[in-house]
Coordinates of C-alpha atoms in Angstrom, one line a residue:
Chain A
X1 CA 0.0 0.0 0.0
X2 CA 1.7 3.7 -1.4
X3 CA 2.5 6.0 1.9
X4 CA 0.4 9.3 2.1
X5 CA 3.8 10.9 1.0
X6 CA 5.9 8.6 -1.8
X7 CA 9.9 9.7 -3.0
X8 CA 10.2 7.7 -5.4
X9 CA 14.3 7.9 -6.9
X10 CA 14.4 11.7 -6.6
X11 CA 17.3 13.3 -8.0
X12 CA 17.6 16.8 -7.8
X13 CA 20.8 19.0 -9.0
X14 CA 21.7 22.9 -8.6
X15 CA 23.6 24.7 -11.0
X16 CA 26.6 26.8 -9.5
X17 CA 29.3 28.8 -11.1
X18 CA 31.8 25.5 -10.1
X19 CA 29.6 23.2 -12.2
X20 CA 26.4 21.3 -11.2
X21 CA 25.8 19.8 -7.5
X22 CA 23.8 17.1 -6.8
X23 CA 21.7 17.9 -3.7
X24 CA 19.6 14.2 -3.6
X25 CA 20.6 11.0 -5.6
X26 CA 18.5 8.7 -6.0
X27 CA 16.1 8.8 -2.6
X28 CA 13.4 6.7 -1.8
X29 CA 11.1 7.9 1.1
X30 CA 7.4 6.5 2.1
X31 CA 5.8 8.5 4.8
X32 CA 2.5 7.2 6.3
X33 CA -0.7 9.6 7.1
X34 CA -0.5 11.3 10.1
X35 CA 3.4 10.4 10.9
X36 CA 6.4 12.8 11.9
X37 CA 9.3 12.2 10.2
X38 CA 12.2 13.9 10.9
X39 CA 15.2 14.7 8.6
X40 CA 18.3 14.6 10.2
X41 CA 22.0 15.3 8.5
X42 CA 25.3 17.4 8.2
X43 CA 24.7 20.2 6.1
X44 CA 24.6 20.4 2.7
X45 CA 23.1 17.3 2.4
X46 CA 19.9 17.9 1.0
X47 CA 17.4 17.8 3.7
X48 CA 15.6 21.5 3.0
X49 CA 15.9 20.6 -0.7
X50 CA 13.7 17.3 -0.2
X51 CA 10.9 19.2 2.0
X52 CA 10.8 21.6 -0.6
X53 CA 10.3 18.6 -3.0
X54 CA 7.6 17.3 -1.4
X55 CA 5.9 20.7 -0.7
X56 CA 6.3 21.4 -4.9
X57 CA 8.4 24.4 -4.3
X58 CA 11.0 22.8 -6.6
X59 CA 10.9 20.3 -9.2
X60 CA 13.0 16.9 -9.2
X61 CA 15.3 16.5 -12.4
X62 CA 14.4 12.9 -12.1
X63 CA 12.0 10.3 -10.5
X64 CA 8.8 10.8 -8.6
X65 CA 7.0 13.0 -5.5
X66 CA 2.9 11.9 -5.1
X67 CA 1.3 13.3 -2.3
X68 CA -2.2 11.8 -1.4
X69 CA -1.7 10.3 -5.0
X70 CA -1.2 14.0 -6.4
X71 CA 1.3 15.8 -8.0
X72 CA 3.1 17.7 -5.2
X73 CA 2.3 21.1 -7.4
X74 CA -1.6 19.8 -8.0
X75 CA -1.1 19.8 -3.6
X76 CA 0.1 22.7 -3.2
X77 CA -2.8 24.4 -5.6
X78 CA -4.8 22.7 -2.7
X79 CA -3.5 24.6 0.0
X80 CA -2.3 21.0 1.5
X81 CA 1.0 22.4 2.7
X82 CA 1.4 24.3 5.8
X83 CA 5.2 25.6 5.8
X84 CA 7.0 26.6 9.3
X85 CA 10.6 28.0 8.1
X86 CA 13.5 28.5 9.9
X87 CA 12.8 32.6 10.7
X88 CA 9.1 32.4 12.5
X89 CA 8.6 35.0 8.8
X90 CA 5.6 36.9 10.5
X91 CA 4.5 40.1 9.1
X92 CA 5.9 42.7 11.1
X93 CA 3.2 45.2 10.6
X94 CA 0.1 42.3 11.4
X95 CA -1.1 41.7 14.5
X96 CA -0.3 38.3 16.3
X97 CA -4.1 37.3 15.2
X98 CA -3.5 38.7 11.6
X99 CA 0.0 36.6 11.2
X100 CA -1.8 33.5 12.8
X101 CA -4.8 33.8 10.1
X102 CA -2.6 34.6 6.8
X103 CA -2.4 31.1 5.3
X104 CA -6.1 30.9 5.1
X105 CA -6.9 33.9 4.4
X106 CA -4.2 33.4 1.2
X107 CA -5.7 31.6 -1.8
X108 CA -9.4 31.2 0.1
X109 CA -11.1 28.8 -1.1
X110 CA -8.8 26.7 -2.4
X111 CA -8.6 24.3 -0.3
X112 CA -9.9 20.8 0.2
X113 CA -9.7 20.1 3.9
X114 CA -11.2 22.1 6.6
X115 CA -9.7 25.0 7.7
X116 CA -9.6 26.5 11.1
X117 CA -12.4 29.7 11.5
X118 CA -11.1 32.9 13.3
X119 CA -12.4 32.1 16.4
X120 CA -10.6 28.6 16.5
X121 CA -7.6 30.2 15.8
X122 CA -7.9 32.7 18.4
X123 CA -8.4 29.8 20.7
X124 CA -5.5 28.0 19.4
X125 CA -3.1 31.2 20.3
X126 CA -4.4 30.8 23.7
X127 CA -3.7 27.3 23.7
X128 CA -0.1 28.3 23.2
X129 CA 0.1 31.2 26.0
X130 CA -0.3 33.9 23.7
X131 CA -4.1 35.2 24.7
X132 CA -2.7 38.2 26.0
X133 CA -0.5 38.9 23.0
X134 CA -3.8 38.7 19.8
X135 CA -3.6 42.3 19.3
X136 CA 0.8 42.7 19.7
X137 CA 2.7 43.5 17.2
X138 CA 5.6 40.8 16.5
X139 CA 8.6 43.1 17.5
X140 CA 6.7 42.8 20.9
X141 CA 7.2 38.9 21.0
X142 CA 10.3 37.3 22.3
X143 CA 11.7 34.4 19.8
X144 CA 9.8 31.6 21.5
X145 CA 6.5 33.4 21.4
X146 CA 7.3 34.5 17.6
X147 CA 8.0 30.7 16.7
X148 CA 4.9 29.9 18.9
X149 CA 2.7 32.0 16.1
X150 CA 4.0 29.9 13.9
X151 CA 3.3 26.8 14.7
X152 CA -0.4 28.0 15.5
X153 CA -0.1 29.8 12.0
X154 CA 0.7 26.0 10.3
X155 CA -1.8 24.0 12.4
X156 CA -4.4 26.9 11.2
X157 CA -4.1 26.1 8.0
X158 CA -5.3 22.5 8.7
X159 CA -2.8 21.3 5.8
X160 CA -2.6 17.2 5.9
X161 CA 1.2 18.0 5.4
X162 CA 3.3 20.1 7.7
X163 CA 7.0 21.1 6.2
X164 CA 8.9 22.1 9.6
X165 CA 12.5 23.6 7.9
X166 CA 14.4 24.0 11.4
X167 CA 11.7 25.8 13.1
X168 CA 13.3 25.8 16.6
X169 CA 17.0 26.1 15.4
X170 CA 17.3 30.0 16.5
X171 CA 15.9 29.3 19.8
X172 CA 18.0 28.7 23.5
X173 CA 18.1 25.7 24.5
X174 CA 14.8 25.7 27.2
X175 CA 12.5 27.5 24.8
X176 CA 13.5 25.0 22.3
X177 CA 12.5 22.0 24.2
X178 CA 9.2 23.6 25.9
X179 CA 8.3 24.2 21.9
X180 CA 9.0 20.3 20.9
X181 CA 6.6 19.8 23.3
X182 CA 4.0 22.2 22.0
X183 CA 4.4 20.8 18.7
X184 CA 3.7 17.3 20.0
X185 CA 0.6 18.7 22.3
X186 CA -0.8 20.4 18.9
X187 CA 0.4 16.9 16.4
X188 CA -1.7 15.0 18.6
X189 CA -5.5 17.1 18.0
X190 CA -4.3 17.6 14.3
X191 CA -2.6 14.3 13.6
X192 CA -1.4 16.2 10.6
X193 CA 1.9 14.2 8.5
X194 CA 5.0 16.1 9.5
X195 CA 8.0 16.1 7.6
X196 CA 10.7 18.1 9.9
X197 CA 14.1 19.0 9.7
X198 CA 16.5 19.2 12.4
X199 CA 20.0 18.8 13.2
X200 CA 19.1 17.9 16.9
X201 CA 19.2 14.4 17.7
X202 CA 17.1 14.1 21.0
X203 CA 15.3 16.6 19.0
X204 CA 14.0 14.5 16.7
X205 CA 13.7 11.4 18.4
X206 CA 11.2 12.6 21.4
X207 CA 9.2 14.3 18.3
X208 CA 9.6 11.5 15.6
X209 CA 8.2 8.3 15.0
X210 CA 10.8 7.6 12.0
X211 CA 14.5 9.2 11.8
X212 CA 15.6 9.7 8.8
X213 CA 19.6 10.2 8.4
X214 CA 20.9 11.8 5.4
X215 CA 24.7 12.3 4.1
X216 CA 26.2 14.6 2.0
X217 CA 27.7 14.5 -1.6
X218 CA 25.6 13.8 -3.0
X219 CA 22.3 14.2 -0.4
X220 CA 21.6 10.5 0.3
X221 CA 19.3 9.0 2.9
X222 CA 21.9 6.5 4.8
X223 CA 19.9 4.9 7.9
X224 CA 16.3 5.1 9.2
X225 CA 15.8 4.6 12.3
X226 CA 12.1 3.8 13.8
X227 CA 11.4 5.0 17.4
X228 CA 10.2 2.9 19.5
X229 CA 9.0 5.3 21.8
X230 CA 5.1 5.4 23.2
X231 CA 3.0 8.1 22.8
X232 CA 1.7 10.7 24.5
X233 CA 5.5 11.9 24.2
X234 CA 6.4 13.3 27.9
X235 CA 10.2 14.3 29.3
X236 CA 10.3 11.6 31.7
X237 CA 11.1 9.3 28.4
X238 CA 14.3 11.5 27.6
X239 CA 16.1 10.2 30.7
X240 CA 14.8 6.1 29.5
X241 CA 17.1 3.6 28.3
X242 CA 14.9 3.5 24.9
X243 CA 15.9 7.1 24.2
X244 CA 19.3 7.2 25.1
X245 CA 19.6 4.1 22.7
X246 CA 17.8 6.0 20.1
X247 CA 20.0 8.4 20.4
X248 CA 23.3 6.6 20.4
X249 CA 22.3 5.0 17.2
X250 CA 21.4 7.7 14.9
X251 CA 25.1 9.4 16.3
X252 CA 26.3 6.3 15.1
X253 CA 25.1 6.5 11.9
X254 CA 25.8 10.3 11.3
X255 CA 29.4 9.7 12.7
X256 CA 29.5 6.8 9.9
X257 CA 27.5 9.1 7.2
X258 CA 30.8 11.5 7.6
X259 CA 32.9 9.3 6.6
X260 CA 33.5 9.5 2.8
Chain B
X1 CA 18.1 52.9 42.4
X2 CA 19.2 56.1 44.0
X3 CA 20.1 57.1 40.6
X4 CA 17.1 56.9 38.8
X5 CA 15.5 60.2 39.5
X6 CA 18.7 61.7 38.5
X7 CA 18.3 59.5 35.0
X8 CA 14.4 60.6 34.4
X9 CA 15.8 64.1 34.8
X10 CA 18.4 63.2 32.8
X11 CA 16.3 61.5 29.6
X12 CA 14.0 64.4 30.1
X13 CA 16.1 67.2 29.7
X14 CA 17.3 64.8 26.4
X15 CA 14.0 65.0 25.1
X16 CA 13.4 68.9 25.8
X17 CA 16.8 69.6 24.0
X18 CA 16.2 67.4 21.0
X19 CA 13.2 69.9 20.4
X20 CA 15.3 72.7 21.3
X21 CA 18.4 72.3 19.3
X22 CA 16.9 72.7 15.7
X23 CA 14.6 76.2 17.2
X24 CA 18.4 77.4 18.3
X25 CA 20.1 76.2 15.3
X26 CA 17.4 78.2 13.3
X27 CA 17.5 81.1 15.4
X28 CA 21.2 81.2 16.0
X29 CA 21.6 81.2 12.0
X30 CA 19.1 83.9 11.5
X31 CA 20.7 86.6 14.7
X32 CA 24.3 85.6 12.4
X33 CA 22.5 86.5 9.4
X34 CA 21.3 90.0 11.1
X35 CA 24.4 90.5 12.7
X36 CA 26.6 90.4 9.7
X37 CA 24.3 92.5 7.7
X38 CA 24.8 95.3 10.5
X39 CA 28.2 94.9 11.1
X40 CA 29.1 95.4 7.6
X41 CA 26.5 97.4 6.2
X42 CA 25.3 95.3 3.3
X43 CA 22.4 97.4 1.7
X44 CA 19.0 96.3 1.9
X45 CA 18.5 95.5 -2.1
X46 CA 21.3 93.3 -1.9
X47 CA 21.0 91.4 1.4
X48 CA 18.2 92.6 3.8
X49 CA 18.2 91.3 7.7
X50 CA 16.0 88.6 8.8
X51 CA 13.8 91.0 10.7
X52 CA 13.0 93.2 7.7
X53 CA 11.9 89.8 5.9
X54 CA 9.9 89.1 8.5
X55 CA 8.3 92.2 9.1
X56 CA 7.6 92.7 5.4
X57 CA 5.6 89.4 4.9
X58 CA 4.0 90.3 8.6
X59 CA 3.0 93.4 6.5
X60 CA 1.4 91.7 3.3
X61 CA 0.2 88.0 4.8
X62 CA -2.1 87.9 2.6
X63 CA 0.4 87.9 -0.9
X64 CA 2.7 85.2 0.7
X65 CA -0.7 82.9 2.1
X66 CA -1.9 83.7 -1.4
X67 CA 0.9 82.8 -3.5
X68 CA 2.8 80.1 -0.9
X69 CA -1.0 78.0 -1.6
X70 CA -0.9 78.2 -5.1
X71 CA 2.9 76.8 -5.1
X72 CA 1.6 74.1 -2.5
X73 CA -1.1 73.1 -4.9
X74 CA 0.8 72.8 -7.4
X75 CA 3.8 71.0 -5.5
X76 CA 1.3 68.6 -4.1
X77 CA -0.5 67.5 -7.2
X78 CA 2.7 67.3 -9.2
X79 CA 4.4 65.2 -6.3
X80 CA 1.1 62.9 -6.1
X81 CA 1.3 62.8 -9.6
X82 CA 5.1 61.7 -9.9
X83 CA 4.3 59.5 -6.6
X84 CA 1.8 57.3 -8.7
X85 CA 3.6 57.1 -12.0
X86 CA 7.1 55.9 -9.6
X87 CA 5.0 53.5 -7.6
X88 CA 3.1 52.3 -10.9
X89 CA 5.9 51.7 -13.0
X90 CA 7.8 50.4 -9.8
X91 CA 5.7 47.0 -10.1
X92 CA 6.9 45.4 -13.6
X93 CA 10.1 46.8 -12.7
X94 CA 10.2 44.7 -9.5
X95 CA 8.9 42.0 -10.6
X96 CA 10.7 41.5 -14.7
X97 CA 14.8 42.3 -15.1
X98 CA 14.1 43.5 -18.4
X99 CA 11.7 46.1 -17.8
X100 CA 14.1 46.7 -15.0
X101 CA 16.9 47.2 -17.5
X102 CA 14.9 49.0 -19.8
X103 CA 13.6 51.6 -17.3
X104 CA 16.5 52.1 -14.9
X105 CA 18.4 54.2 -17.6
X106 CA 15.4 56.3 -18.8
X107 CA 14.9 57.3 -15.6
X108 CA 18.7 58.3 -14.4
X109 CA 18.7 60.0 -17.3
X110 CA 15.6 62.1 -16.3
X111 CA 17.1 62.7 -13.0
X112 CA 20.9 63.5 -13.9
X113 CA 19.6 66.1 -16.7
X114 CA 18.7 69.5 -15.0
X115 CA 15.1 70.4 -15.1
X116 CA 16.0 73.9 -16.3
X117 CA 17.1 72.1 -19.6
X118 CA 13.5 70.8 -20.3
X119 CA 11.3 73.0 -18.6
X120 CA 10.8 75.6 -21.2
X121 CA 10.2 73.0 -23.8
X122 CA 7.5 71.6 -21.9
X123 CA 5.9 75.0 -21.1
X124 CA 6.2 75.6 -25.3
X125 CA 4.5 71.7 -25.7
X126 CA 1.9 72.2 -23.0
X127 CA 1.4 75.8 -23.3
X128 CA 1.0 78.4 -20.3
X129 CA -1.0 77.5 -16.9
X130 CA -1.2 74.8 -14.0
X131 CA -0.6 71.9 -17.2
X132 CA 3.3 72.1 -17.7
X133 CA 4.1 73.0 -14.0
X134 CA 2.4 69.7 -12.9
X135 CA 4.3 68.0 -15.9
X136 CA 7.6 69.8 -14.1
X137 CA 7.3 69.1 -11.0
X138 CA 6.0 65.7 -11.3
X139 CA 9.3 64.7 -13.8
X140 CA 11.4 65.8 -10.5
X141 CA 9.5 63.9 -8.2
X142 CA 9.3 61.0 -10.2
X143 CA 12.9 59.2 -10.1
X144 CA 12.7 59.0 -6.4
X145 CA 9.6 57.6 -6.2
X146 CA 10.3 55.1 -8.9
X147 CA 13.8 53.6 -7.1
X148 CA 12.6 54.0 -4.1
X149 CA 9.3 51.5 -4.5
X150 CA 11.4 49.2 -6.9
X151 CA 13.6 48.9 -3.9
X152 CA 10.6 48.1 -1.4
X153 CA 8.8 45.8 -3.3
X154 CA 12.0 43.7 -3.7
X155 CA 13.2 43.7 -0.4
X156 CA 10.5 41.3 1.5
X157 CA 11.7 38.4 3.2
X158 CA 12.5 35.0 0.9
X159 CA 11.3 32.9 4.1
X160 CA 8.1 35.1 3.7
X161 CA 8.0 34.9 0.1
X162 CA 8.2 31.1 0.0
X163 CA 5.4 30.9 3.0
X164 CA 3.3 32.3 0.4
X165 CA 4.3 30.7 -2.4
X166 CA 4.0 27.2 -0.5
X167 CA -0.1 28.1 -0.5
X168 CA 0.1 29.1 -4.0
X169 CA -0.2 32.4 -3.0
X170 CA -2.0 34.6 -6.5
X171 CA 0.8 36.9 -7.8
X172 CA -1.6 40.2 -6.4
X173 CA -1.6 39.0 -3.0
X174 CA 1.9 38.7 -2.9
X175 CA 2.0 42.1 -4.2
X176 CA -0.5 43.4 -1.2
X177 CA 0.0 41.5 1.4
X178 CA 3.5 41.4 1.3
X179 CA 5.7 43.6 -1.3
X180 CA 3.7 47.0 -0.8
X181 CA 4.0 47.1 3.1
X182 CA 7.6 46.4 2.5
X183 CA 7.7 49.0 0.1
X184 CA 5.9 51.6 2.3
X185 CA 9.0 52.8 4.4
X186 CA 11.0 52.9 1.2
X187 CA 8.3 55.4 -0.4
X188 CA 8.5 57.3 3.1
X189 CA 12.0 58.1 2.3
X190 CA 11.3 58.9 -1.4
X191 CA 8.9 61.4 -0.1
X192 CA 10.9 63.5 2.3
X193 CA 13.7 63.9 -0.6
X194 CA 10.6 64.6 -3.0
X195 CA 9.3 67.3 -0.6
X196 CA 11.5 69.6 -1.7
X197 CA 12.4 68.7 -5.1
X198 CA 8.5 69.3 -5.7
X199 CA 9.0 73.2 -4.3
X200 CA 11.6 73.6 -6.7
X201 CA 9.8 72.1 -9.6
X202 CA 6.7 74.3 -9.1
X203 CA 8.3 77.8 -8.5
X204 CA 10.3 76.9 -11.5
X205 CA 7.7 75.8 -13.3
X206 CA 5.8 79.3 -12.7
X207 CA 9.0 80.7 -14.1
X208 CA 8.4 79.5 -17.4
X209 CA 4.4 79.3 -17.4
X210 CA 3.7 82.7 -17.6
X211 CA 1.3 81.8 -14.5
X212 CA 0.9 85.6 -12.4
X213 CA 0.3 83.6 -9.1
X214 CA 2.9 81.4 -6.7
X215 CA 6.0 81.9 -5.1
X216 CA 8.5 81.5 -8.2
X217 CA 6.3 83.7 -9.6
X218 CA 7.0 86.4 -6.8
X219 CA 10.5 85.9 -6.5
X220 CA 10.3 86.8 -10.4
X221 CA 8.2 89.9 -9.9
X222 CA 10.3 90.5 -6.9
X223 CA 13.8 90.8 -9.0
X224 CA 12.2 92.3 -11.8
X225 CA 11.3 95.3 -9.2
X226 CA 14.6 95.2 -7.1
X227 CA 12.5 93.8 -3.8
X228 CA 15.1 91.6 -2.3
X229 CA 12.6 91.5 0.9
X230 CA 9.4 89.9 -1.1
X231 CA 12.0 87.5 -2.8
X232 CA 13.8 86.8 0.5
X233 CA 10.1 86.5 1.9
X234 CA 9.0 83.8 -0.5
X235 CA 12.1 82.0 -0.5
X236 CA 10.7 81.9 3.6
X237 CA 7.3 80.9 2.6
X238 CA 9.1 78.2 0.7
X239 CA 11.3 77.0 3.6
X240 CA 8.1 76.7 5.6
X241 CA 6.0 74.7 3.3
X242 CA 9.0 72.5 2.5
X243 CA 9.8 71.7 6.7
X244 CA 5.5 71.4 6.5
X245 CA 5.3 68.9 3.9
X246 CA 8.2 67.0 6.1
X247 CA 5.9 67.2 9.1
X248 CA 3.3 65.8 7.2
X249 CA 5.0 62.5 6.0
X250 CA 6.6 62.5 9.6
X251 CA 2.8 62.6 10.9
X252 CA 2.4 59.9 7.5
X253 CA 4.8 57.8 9.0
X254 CA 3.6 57.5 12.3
X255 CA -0.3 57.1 11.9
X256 CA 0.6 53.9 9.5
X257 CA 3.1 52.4 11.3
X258 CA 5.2 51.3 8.7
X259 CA 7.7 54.0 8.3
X260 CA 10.6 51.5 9.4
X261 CA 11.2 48.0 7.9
X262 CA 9.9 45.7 10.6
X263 CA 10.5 42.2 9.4
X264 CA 9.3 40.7 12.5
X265 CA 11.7 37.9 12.0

């Protein structure tokens, strides 16, 4: 049975003044409804090129990207992406409550799946601790509250797909794990598929229920590992002998990715 | 904490001198101005003193209200007009390098030519009246206003950009919901340069447009009859209007809210 998301042999290539690179060779990927996968590599090896692959924001030079049996482009005319990038990219002059409604209100109507109305939204912000923040302006926002509006801004959308590019990467250390936790606390009303992209390994395990390590030249996937872990996700489990193994693997195989 | 009163005092005597210093700068040039028109006698048709200027328009408001409105009419419609065609023209440029290419030159060339060069020519094409001086003065204002929102509407955010373009965003409402309020602060600045480059456009334009209203047109009469106090007196008119217009894009600024990039990143 095909995966909600199928990579089938996806080669992708960037021209540069030094020639071509390849960014993926070759990658296979299935990803089941309603799972979080997360990417996990050195960089450079092609782990922002294959979200944006899946989410039809670039094309493959060769092989295949389906998502609900659709063209990832035909998708994305649906509206059945939700994007959280690396920079929380709010709009500086919006409200909170504005930035948290822009991906529906982009495009409306073109989307087949439910959307969430303004008042579930609002809702959702104070879900997340911002209630007393709907009217602020984002310079008004520390970075954890900022990244917090965009994660409610995603699970808005109500996308089947969530792209997660390094969403926590700019944050300290404490914010970063209280918002692994959000994430999970909002995954788990959505159940949305989540492809995410981190260079933190206890990072993607507690979130993930397949790792997916990747090596450079050219981007390759090298090792998957599948965690084991039970859900609700809570961080009692970070200090358990499953995680820690978890862990020690997919070091193991980034250590081995490194080596050419 | 026993220095914190002594820091409010501190930030508010700032504040009162940040309003200060420019009155004193002002008033410090004009007593300079008076003084060195005593001191060495310069004669009144040549040079007069700040007070005489001041107490000659005090003595005919009514000439300098009349004709400072008619050169802040025609300022301000020729600056709107030169505001639109720059912002217009600003969005295939933005957006397409060739139009890009094929505009950027056209327009230097406008701005690096002098507008005394072309202004009679467009007085002889338009003929005499409020036509050519608009034509003038929007010309000047134009250049600004066309870098300035080609700058802005290319300077959003790529993160922001792909957000958009990840829900197959419609190329429109990535051009309002995202590249005009970039633009906004960039048309700001445009506008304060503009302000008085419009001034100049319109009193020049009345130079040439055989118009018998507006402050070029008095500093005109004014040579033409030796009265260095009504040309000095315009040229005050003109000075006021131009720090005017500068409060109003200031007050612009402020209302909107978007008179500084604010990424919000």
């Amino acid at each position: 049975m095909p995966g909600f998301v199928e990579v089938e042999q996806v080669t992708k290539a960037f021209d540069t003044r030094r020639g071509p690179v390849v960014a993926l060779a070759g990658v296979d990927l299935s990803i089941a409804r309603g799972e979080i996968v997360s990417l996990i590599g050195p960089s450079g090896c092609g782990k922002s090129t294959l979200v944006r692959l899946v989410g039809g924001l670039l094309a493959p030079d060769h092989g295949s990207l389906r998502v609900d049996g659709q063209d990832p482009l035909v998708a994305r005319a649906a509206k059945s992406f939700a994007l959280a990038p690396q920079s929380p990219a709010l709009l500086g002059w919006r409200s909170v409550r504005d930035n948290a409604r822009l991906l529906v209100r982009v495009n409306r109507g073109a989307e087949q799946h439910p959307v969430l109305d303004d008042a579930a939204i609002d809702d959702l912000l104070r879900e997340v601790g911002l209630g007393d923040f709907l009217d602020a302006r984002p310079r008004q926002l520390s970075g954890g509250m900022r990244q917090r509006v965009s994660l409610v801004r995603a699970f808005a959308l109500g996308a089947p797909v969530l792209l997660m590019d390094e969403p926590f990467a700019a944050l300290d250390e404490i914010t970063r794990a209280e918002m692994r936790y959000l994430l999970l606390r909002l995954w788990s009303h959505h159940r949305s598929t989540i492809v995410f992209v981190t260079h933190s390994i206890p990072e993607a395990v507690m979130l993930s229920d397949r790792v997916v390590v990747m090596a450079p030249r050219p981007g390759r996937i090298v090792a998957v590992e599948t965690i084991g872990l039970d859900r609700p996700r809570h961080e009692a489990q970070e200090d358990s002998v499953a995680f820690l193994g978890h862990v020690a693997t997919i070091r193991r195989a980034l250590h081995e990715a490194m080596v050419p | 904490m026993s220095r914190s009163p002594d820091r409010a005092v501190g930030r508010s005597l700032g504040r009162v001198a940040l309003v200060v210093a420019p009155l004193a700068g002002i008033v410090g040039f004009l007593s300079l101005w008076e003084l060195a028109v005593v001191a060495f006698d310069i004669k009144a048709f040549a040079l007069p003193r700040p007070s005489r200027i001041v107490s000659d328009m005090a003595s005919n408001p009514g000439f300098f209200a009349r004709n400072g409105w008619a050169t802040a009419r025609e300022a301000g419609i020729g600056l709107a007009v030169g505001a639109l065609a720059g912002a217009v023209i600003a969005v295939p440029m933005a957006h397409l390098r060739v139009v890009d290419r094929a505009v950027a030159p056209v327009a230097t060339l406008v701005q690096v030519t002098p507008i005394i060069g072309y202004a009679p020519a467009i007085v002889l094409w338009l003929g005499p009246g409020l036509g050519p001086i608009v034509v003038i003065t929007a010309l000047v204002c134009f250049v600004p206003f066309l870098f300035g929102a080609a700058s802005g509407l290319r300077s959003v955010d790529p993160d922001t950009l792909e957000l958009l373009r990840s829900v197959d965003a419609r190329w429109w409402e990535v051009l309002w919901r995202l590249r005009v309020p970039h633009a906004v602060p960039y048309l700001f600045a445009a506008a304060r340069t503009a302000i008085g480059l419009s001034l100049i456009g319109a009193a020049l334009g009345e130079w040439f447009a055989l118009v018998d209203e507006g402050l070029g047109w008095a500093i005109k009469q004014g040579i033409n009859f030796n009265a260095a106090p009504q040309v000095w007196g315009a040229t005050f008119t003109m000075g006021a209007l131009g720090l005017a217009g500068l409060g109003l894009v200031g007050l612009a600024e402020r209302v909107s809210g978007l008179g500084r990039p604010e990424p919000g990143r």
